Short mmCIF file of C-alpha atoms in Angstrom, two decimals:
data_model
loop_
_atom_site.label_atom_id
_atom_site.label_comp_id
_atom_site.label_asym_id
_atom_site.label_seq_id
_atom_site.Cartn_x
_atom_site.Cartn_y
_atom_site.Cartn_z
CA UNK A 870 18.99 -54.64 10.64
CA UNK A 871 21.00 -56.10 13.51
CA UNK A 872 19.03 -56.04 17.10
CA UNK A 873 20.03 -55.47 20.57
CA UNK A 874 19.36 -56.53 23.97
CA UNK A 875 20.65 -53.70 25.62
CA UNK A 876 19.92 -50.45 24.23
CA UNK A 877 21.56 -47.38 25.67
CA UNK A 878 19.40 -44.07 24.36
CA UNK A 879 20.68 -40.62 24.85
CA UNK A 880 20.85 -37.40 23.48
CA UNK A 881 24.76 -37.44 22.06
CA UNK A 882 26.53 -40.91 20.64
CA UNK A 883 29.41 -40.81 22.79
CA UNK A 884 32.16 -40.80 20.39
CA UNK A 885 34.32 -37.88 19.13
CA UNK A 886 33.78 -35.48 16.70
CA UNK A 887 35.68 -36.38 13.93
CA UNK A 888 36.65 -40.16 12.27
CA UNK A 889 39.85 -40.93 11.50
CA UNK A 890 41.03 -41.28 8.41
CA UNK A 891 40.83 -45.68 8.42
CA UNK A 892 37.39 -44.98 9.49
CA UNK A 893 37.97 -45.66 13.34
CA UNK A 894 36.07 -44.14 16.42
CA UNK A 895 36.84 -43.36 20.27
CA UNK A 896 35.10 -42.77 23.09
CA UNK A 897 34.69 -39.17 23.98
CA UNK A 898 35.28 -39.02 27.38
CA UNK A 899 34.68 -35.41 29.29
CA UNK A 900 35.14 -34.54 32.50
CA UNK A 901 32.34 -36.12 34.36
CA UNK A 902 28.86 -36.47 32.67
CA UNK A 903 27.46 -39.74 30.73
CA UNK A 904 29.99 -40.87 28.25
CA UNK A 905 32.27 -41.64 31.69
CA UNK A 906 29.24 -43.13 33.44
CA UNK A 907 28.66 -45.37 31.15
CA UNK A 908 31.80 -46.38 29.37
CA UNK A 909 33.40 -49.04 31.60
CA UNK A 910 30.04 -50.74 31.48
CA UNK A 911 29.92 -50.95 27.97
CA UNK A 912 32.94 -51.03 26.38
CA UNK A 913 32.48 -55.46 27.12
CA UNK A 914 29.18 -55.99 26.50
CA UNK A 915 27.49 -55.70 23.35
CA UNK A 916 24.74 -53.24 23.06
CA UNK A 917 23.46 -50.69 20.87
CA UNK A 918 23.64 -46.95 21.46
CA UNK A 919 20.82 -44.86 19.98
CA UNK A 920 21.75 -40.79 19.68
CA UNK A 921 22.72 -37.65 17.80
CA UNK A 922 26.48 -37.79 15.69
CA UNK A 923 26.67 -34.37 17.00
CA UNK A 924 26.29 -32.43 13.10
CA UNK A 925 23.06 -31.29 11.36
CA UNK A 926 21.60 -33.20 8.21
CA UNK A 927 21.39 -36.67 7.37
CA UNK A 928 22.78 -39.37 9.99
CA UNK A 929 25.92 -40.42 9.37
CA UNK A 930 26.48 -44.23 9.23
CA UNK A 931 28.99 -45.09 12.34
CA UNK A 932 31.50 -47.77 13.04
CA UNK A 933 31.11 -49.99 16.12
CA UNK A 934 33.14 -48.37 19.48
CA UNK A 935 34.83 -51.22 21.58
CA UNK A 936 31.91 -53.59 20.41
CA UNK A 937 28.64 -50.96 20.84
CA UNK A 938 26.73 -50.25 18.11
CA UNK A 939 26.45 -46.64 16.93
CA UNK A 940 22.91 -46.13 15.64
CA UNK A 941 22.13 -42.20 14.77
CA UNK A 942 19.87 -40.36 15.19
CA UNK A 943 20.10 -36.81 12.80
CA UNK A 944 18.77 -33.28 13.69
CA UNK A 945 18.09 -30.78 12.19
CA UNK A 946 19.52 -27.11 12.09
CA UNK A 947 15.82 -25.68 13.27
CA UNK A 948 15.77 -29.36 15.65
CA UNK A 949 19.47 -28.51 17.30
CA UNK A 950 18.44 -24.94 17.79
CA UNK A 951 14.55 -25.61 19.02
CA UNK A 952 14.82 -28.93 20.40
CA UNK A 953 18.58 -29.29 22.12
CA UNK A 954 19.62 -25.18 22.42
CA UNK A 955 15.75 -24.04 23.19
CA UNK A 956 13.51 -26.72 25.05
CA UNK A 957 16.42 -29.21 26.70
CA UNK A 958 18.81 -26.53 27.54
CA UNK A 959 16.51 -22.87 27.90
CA UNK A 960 13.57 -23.88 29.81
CA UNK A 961 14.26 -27.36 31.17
CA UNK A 962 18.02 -27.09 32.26
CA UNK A 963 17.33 -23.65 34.49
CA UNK A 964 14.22 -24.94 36.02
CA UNK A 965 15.78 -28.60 37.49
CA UNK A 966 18.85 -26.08 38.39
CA UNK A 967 16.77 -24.01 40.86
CA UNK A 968 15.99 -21.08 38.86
CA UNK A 969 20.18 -20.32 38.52
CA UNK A 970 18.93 -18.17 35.43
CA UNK A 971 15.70 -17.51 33.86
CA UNK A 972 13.71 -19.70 31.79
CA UNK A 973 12.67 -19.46 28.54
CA UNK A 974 9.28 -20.91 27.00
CA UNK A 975 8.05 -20.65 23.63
CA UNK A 976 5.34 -23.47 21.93
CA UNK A 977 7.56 -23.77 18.68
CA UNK A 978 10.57 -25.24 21.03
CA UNK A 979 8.12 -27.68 22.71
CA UNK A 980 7.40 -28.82 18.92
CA UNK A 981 10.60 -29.45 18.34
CA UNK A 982 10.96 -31.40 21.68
CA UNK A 983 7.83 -33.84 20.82
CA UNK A 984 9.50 -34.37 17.12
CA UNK A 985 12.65 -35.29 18.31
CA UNK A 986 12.02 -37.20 21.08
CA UNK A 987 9.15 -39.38 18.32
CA UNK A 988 12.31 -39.40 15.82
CA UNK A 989 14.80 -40.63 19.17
CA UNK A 990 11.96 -43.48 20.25
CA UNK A 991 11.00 -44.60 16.56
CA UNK A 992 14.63 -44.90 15.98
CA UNK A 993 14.71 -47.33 19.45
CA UNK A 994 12.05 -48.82 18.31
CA UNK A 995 13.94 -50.48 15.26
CA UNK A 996 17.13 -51.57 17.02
CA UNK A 997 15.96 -53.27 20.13
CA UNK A 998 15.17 -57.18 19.85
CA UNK A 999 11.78 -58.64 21.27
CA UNK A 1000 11.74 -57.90 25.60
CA UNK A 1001 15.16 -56.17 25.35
CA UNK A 1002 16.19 -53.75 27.99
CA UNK A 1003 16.17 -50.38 27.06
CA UNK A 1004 17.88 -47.39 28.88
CA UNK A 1005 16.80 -44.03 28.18
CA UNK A 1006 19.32 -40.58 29.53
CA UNK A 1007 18.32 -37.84 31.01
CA UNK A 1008 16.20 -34.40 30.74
CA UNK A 1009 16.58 -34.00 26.49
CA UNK A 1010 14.47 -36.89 26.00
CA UNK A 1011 11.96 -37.41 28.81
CA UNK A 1012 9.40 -38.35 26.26
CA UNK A 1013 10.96 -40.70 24.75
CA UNK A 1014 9.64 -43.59 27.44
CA UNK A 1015 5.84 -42.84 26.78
CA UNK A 1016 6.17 -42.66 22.90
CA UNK A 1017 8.50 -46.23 22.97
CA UNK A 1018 6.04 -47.56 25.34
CA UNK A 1019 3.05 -46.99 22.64
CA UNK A 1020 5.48 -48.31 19.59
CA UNK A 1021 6.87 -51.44 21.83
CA UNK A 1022 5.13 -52.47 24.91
CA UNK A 1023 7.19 -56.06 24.99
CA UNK A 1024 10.12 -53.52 25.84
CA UNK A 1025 11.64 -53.02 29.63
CA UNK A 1026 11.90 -49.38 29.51
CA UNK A 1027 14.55 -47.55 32.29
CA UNK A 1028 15.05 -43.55 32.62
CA UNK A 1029 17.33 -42.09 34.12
CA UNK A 1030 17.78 -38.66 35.52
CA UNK A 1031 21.49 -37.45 35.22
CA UNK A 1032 20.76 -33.79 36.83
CA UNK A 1033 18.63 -32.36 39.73
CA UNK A 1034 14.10 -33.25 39.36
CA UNK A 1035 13.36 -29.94 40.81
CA UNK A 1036 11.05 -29.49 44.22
CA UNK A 1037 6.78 -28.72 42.91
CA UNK A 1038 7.13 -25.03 43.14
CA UNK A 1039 9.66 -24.96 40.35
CA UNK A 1040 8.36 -27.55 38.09
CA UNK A 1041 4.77 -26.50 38.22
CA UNK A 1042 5.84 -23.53 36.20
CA UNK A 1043 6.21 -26.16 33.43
CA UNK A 1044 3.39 -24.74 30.89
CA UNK A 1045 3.92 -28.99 29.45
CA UNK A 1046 4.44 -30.32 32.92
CA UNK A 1047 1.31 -33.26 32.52
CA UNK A 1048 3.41 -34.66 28.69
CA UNK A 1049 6.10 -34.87 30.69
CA UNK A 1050 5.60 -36.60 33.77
CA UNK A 1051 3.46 -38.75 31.24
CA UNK A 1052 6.58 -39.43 29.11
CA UNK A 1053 8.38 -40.46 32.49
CA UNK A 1054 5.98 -42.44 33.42
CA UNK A 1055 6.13 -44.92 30.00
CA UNK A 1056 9.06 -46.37 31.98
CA UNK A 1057 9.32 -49.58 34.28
CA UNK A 1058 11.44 -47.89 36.20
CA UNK A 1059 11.90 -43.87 36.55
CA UNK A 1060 15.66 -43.41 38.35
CA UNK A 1061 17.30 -40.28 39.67
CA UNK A 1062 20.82 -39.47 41.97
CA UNK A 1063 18.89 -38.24 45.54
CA UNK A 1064 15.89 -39.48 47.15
CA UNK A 1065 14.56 -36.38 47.60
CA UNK A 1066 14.33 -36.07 43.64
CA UNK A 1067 12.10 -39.01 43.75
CA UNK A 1068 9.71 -37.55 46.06
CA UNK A 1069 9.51 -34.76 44.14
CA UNK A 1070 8.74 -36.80 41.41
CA UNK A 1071 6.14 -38.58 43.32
CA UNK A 1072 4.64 -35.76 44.70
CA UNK A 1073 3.91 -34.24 41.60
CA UNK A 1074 2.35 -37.39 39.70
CA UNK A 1075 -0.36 -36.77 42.32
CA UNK A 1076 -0.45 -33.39 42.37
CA UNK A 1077 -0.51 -32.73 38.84
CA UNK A 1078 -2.01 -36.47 37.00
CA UNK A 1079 -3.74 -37.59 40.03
CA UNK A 1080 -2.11 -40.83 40.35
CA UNK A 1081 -1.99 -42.47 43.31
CA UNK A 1082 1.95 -43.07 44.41
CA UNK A 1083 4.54 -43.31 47.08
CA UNK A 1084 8.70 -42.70 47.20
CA UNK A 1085 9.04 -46.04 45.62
CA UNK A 1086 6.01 -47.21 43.29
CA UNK A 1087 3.40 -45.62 41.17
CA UNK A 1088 0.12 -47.39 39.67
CA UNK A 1089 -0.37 -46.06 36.47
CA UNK A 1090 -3.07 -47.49 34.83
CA UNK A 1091 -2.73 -51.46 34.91
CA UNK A 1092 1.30 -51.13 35.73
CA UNK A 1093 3.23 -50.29 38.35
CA UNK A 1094 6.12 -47.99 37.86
CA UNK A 1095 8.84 -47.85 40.13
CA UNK A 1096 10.88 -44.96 40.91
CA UNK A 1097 14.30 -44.44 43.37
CA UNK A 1098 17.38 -43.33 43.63
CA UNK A 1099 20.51 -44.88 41.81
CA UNK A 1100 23.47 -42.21 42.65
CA UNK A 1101 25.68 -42.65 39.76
CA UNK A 1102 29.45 -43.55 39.95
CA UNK A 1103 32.62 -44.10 38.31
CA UNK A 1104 35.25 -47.26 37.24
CA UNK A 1105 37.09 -46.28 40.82
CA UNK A 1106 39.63 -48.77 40.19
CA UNK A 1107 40.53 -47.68 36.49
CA UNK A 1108 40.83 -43.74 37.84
CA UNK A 1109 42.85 -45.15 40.46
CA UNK A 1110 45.41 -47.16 38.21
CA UNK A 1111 45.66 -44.12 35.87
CA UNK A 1112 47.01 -41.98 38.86
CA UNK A 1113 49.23 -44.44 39.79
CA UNK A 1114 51.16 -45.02 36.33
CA UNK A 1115 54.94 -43.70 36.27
CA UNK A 1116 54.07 -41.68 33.72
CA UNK A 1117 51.14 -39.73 35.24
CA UNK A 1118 53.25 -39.45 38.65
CA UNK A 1119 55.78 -37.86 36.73
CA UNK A 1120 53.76 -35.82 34.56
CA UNK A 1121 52.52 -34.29 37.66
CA UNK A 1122 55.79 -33.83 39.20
CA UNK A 1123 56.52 -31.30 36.09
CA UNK A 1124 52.89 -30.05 36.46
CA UNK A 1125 53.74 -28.67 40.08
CA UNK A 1126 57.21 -27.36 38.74
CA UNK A 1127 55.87 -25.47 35.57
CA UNK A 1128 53.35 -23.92 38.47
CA UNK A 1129 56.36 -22.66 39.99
CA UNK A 1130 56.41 -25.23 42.93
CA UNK A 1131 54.28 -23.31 44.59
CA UNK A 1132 53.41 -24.80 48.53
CA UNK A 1133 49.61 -25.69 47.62
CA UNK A 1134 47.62 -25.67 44.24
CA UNK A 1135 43.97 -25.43 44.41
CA UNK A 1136 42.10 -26.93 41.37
CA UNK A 1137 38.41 -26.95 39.62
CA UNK A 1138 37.70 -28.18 36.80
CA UNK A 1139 34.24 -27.56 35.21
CA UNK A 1140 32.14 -27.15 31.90
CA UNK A 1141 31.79 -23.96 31.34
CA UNK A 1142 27.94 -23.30 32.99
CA UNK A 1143 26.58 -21.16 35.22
CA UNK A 1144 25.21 -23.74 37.54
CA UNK A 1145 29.14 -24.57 38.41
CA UNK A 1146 29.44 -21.75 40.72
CA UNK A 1147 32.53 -20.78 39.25
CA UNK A 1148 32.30 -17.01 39.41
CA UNK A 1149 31.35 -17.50 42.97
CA UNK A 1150 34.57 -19.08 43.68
CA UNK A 1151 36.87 -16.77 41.87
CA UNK A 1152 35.33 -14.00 43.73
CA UNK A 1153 35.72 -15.68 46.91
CA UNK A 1154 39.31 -16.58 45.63
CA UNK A 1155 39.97 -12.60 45.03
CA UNK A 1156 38.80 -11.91 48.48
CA UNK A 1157 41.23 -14.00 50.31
CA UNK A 1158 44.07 -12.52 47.95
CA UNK A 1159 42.93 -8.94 49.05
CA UNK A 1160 42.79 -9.83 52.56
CA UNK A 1161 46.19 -11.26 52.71
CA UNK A 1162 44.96 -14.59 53.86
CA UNK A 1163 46.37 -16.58 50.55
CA UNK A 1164 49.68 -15.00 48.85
CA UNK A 1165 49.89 -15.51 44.85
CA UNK A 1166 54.06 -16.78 45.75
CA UNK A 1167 52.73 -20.06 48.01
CA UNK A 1168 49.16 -20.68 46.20
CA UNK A 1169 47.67 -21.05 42.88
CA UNK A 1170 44.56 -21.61 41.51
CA UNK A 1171 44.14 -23.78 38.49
CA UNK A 1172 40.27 -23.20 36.85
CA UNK A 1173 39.95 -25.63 33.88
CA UNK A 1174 36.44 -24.36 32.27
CA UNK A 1175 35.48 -26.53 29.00
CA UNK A 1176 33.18 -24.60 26.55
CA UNK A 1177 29.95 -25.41 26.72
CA UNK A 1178 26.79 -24.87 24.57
CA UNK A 1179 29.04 -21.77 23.34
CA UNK A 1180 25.55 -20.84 20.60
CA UNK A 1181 23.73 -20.44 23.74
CA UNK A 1182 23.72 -16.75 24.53
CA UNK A 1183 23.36 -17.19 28.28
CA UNK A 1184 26.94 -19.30 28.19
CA UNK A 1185 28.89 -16.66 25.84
CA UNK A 1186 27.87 -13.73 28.07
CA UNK A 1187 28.93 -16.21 31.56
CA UNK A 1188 32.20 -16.99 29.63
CA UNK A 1189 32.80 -13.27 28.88
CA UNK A 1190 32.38 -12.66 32.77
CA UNK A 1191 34.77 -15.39 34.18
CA UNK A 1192 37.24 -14.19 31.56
CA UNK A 1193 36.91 -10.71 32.77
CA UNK A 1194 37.27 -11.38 35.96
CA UNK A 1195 39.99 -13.70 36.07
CA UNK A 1196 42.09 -10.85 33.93
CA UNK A 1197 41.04 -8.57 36.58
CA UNK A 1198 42.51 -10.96 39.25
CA UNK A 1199 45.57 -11.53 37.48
CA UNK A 1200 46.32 -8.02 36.51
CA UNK A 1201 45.88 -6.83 40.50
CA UNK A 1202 47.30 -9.79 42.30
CA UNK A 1203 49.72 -11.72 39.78
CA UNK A 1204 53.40 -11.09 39.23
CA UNK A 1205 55.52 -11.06 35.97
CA UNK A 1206 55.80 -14.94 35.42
CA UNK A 1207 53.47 -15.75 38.57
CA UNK A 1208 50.02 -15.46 37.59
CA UNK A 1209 47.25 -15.83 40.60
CA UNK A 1210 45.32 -17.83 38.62
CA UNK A 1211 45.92 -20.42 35.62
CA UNK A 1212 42.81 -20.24 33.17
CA UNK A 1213 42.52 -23.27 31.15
CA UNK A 1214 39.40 -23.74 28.58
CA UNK A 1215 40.83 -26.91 26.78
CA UNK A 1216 39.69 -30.17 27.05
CA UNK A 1217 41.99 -32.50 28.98
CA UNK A 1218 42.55 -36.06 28.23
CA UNK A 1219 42.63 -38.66 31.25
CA UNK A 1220 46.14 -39.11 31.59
CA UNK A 1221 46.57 -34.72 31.58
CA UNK A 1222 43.34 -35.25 34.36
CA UNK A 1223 44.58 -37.46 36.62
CA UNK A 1224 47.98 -35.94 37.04
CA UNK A 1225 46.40 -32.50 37.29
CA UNK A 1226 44.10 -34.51 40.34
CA UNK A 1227 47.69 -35.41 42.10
CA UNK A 1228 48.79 -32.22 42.35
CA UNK A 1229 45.53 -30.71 43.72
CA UNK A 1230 46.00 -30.11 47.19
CA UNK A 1231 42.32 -29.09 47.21
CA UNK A 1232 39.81 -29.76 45.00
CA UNK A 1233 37.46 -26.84 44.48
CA UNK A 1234 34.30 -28.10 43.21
CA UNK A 1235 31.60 -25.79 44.13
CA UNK A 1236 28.66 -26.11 42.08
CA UNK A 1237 25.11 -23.76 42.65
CA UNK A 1238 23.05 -27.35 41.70
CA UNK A 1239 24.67 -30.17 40.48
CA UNK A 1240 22.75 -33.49 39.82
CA UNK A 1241 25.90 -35.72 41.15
CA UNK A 1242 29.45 -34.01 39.76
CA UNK A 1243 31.51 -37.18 38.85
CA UNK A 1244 34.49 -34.80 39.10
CA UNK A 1245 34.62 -34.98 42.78
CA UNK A 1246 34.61 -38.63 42.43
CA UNK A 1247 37.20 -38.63 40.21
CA UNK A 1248 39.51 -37.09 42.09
CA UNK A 1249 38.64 -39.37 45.26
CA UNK A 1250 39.70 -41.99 43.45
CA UNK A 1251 42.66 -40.36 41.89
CA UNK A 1252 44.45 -39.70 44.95
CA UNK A 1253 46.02 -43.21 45.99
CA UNK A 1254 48.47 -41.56 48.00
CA UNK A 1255 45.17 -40.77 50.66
CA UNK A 1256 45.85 -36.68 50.22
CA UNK A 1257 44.01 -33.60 49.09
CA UNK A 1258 41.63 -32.45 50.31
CA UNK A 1259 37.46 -32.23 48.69
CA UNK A 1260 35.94 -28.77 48.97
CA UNK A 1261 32.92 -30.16 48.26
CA UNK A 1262 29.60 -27.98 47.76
CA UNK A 1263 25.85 -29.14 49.75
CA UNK A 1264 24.45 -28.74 46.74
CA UNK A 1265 25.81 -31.50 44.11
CA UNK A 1266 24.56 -34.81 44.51
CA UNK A 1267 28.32 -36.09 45.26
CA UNK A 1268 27.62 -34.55 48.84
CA UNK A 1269 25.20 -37.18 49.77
CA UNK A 1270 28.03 -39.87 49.61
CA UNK A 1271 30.93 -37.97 50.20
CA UNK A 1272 29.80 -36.40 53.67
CA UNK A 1273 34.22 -36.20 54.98
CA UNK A 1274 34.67 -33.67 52.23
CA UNK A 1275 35.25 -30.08 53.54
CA UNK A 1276 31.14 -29.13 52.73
CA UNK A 1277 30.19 -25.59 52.24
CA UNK A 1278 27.52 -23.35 50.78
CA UNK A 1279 28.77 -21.76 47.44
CA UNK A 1280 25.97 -19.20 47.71
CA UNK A 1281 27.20 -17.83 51.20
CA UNK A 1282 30.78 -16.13 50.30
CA UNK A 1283 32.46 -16.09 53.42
CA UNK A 1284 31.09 -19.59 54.40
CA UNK A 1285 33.01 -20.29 50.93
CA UNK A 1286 36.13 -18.52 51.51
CA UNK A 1287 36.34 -19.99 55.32
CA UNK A 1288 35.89 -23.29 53.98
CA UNK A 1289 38.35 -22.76 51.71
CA UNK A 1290 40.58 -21.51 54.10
CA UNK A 1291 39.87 -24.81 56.14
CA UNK A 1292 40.84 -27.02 53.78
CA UNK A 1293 44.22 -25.32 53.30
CA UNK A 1294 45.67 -25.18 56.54
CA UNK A 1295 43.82 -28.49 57.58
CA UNK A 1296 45.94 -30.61 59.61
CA UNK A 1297 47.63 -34.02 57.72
CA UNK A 1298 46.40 -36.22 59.88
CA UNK A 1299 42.38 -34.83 59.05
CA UNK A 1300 42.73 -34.87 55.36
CA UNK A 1301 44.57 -38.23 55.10
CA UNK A 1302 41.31 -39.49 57.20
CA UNK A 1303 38.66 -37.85 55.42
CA UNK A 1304 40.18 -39.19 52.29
CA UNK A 1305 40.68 -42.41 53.34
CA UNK A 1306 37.07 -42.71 54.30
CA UNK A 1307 35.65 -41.28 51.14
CA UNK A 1308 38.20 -43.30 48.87
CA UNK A 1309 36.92 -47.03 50.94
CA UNK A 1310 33.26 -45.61 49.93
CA UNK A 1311 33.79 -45.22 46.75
CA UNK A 1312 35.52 -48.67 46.10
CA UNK A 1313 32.00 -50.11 47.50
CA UNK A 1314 29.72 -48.03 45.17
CA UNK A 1315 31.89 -47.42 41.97
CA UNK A 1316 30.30 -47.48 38.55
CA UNK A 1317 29.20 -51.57 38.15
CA UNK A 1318 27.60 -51.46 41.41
CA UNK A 1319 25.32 -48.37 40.13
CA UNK A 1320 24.81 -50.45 37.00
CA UNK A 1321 24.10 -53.66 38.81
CA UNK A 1322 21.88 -51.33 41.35
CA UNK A 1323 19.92 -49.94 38.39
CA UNK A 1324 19.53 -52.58 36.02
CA UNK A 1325 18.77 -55.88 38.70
CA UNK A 1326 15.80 -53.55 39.74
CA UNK A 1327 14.49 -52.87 36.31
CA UNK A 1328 15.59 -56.35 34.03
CA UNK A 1329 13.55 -58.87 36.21
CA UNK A 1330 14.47 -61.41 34.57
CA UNK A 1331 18.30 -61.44 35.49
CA UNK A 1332 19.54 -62.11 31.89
CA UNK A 1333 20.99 -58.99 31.10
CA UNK A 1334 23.11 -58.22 34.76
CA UNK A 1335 24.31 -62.15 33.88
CA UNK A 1336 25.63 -60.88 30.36
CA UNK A 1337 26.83 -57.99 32.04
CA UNK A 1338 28.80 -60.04 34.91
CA UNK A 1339 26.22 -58.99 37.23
#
């Protein structure tokens, strides 16, 4: 079995669904999320990726993707339902989302949780080469560290923390909050998007193990883990050159015209998930229609929602309300041939993206909690003509950076309608400024500087950020 130096662990391989017929593989690449974290760093260096094909059964056997290794890991009908639908996305997901919705907790879920995250870390285990680097995603396998520390102490073990580390009060609720702070803890280096998530995390290794620790380092025995924060980016300058192609430009010319040229198009584009705020914003939408202060003729809303974890009941009912409502919209504000709002639910590829991101003369993205929201990013770095303007909500990660962006609270709905308002009639000369700013921050702290952030701190040795051209 071949070894790797780098090894990438996460919950989903990040390829698509289905192989084509010569037995070839692509990226899948979503809007936001991992797969586009991570894909500009890998797609040159070789590495092996450790993570679930996506079906139930026995692991299929994978083609390499642009030179990574596809090693599988396979679950279960009883694992995807307990361990990914139950544990990862019912009781973890809602509490490091502030409580959005309710969570769920029941022991035979947290079985499932300690199986799979042994299968995902016994699987590691067996790829990675003696004192390789291993990287282990988010909040589905926070486990995983511990239980590859036990197997493989020569390894450098990273985590990192895609979405929100909730505040004490919330994660106390955790009936297995000790396993997994423990699990966290098997890693060099523990890494999250805010500082503030790292306090929390700090705070509660005292609170709850007893440990003593700071912002920055905890002693754990006879090691020293360090933990920070490593805000997660994109390729900048590969978003940018997509924009600027002749073909996306004029893709998005017949974009605005299929619209019916309207004067301004608002756009959001989301997964479908209740932490995205997006009923919130279609009601504050509808207001401003009532109230005469947006007119269906001059403005349209584009709301691009990708299904999401459509077995979970909690995301069937939420997409049965935004559909509801956005009929409701249409049918009291839209005209014959002028809807108020286009409803999208397919995925988009990046070229579709990036010419929907010219056209946006604001970008709604509004989120309840949001660990970072690479969306908002995107679209920075999409708009090489310096307009548009970022209604950008206080709570995603992205707002930490991206502090020019029209900010506003997506739980207060006139603060969200008036900001709204604010970033339509905003004056040229603001939103060429704003963007300018945000756009020059970006090109500073795009995706290989995160990398080169993350990994110098954890790979001491310098070996891997030199293979990575670090």
């Amino acid at each position: 079995m071949r070894q790797s130096s780098l090894v990438v662990v996460a919950n989903r391989l990040p390829i698509n669904d289905n192989v084509a017929l010569d037995g070839a593989c692509e990226w899948r690449r979503s809007p936001g999320g991992l797969v586009s974290a991570l894909h500009p760093l890998l797609r040159h260096t070789p590495a092996t990726w450790v993570g679930w094909a996506g079906g139930t059964g026995p692991a299929p056997t994978l083609p390499d993707v642009d030179g990574v290794r596809m090693h599988t890991v396979p679950l279960s009908s009883e694992d995807l339902r307990d361990h990914y639908e139950g544990f990862a996305n019912a009781t973890l997901w809602p509490i490091y989302h502030d409580a959005v919705e309710q969570p769920e907790h029941h022991r035979r879920w947290w079985d499932a949780y300690q199986r799979v995250n042994q299968r995902f870390a016994e699987a590691t285990a067996q790829v990675a080469e003696k004192g390789a680097v291993v990287w282990v995603q988010d909040y589905h396998l926070q486990l995983v560290p511990g239980l590859l520390r036990a197997l493989r102490p020569d390894l450098r073990i990273g985590f990192f923390l895609h979405v929100p580390f909730p505040p004490p009060e919330l994660f106390m609720q955790l009936p297995r909050r000790a396993e997994l702070l423990h699990g966290m803890l098997g890693a060099d280096l523990v890494g999250f998007q805010r500082a503030q998530a790292a306090h929390n995390f700090a705070q509660l290794v005292t609170k709850v193990l007893g440990l003593p620790a700071t912002d920055r380092r905890i002693a754990v025995e006879d090691r020293i883990v360090r933990i920070g924060a490593f805000p997660v980016s994109i390729d900048t300058a590969e978003m940018a050159a997509l924009a600027g192609r002749p073909e996306v430009v004029d893709r998005a010319r017949r974009l605005r015209h299929d619209l019916g040229s309207p004067d301004q198009v608002i756009l959001s584009v989301d997964r479908m998930d209740y932490t995205k705020g997006i009923e919130q914003r279609l009601k504050a939408y509808s207001e401003l229609l009532e109230g005469g202060h947006v007119k269906v003729r001059d403005t349209v809303l584009v709301q691009v929602a990708v299904p999401s974890r459509e077995r979970v009941g909690q995301y069937q009912i939420l997409r049965d309300r935004v559909e509801r409502e956005v009929g409701r919209i249409n049918g009291e504000f839209g005209r014959v041939g002028e809807p108020a709002i286009h409803y999208l639910t397919q995925p988009f590829d990046r070229t579709e993206l990036a010419a929907l991101y010219r056209i946006a003369d604001v970008m709604a993205v509004t989120p309840l909690r949001d660990g970072m929201n690479l969306v908002a990013k995107e679209y920075v770095a999409a708009r090489v003509d310096d307009a548009g303007a970022l209604l950008l909500s206080e709570f995603a990660g992205a707002a930490a950076e991206l502090s020019q962006a029209y900010l506003v609270n997506p739980h207060d709905l006139e603060g969200l309608k008036q900001g709204l308002l604010a970033a339509l009639r905003a004056e040229p000369a603001d939103v060429r400024a704003r963007m300018q700013a945000m756009r020059a921050h970006l090109r500073e702290h795009d995706i290989r500087a995160w990398a080169r952030s993350y990994l110098s701190t954890l790979d001491q040795t310098g070996l891997l950020l030199t293979r990575l051209g670090g």
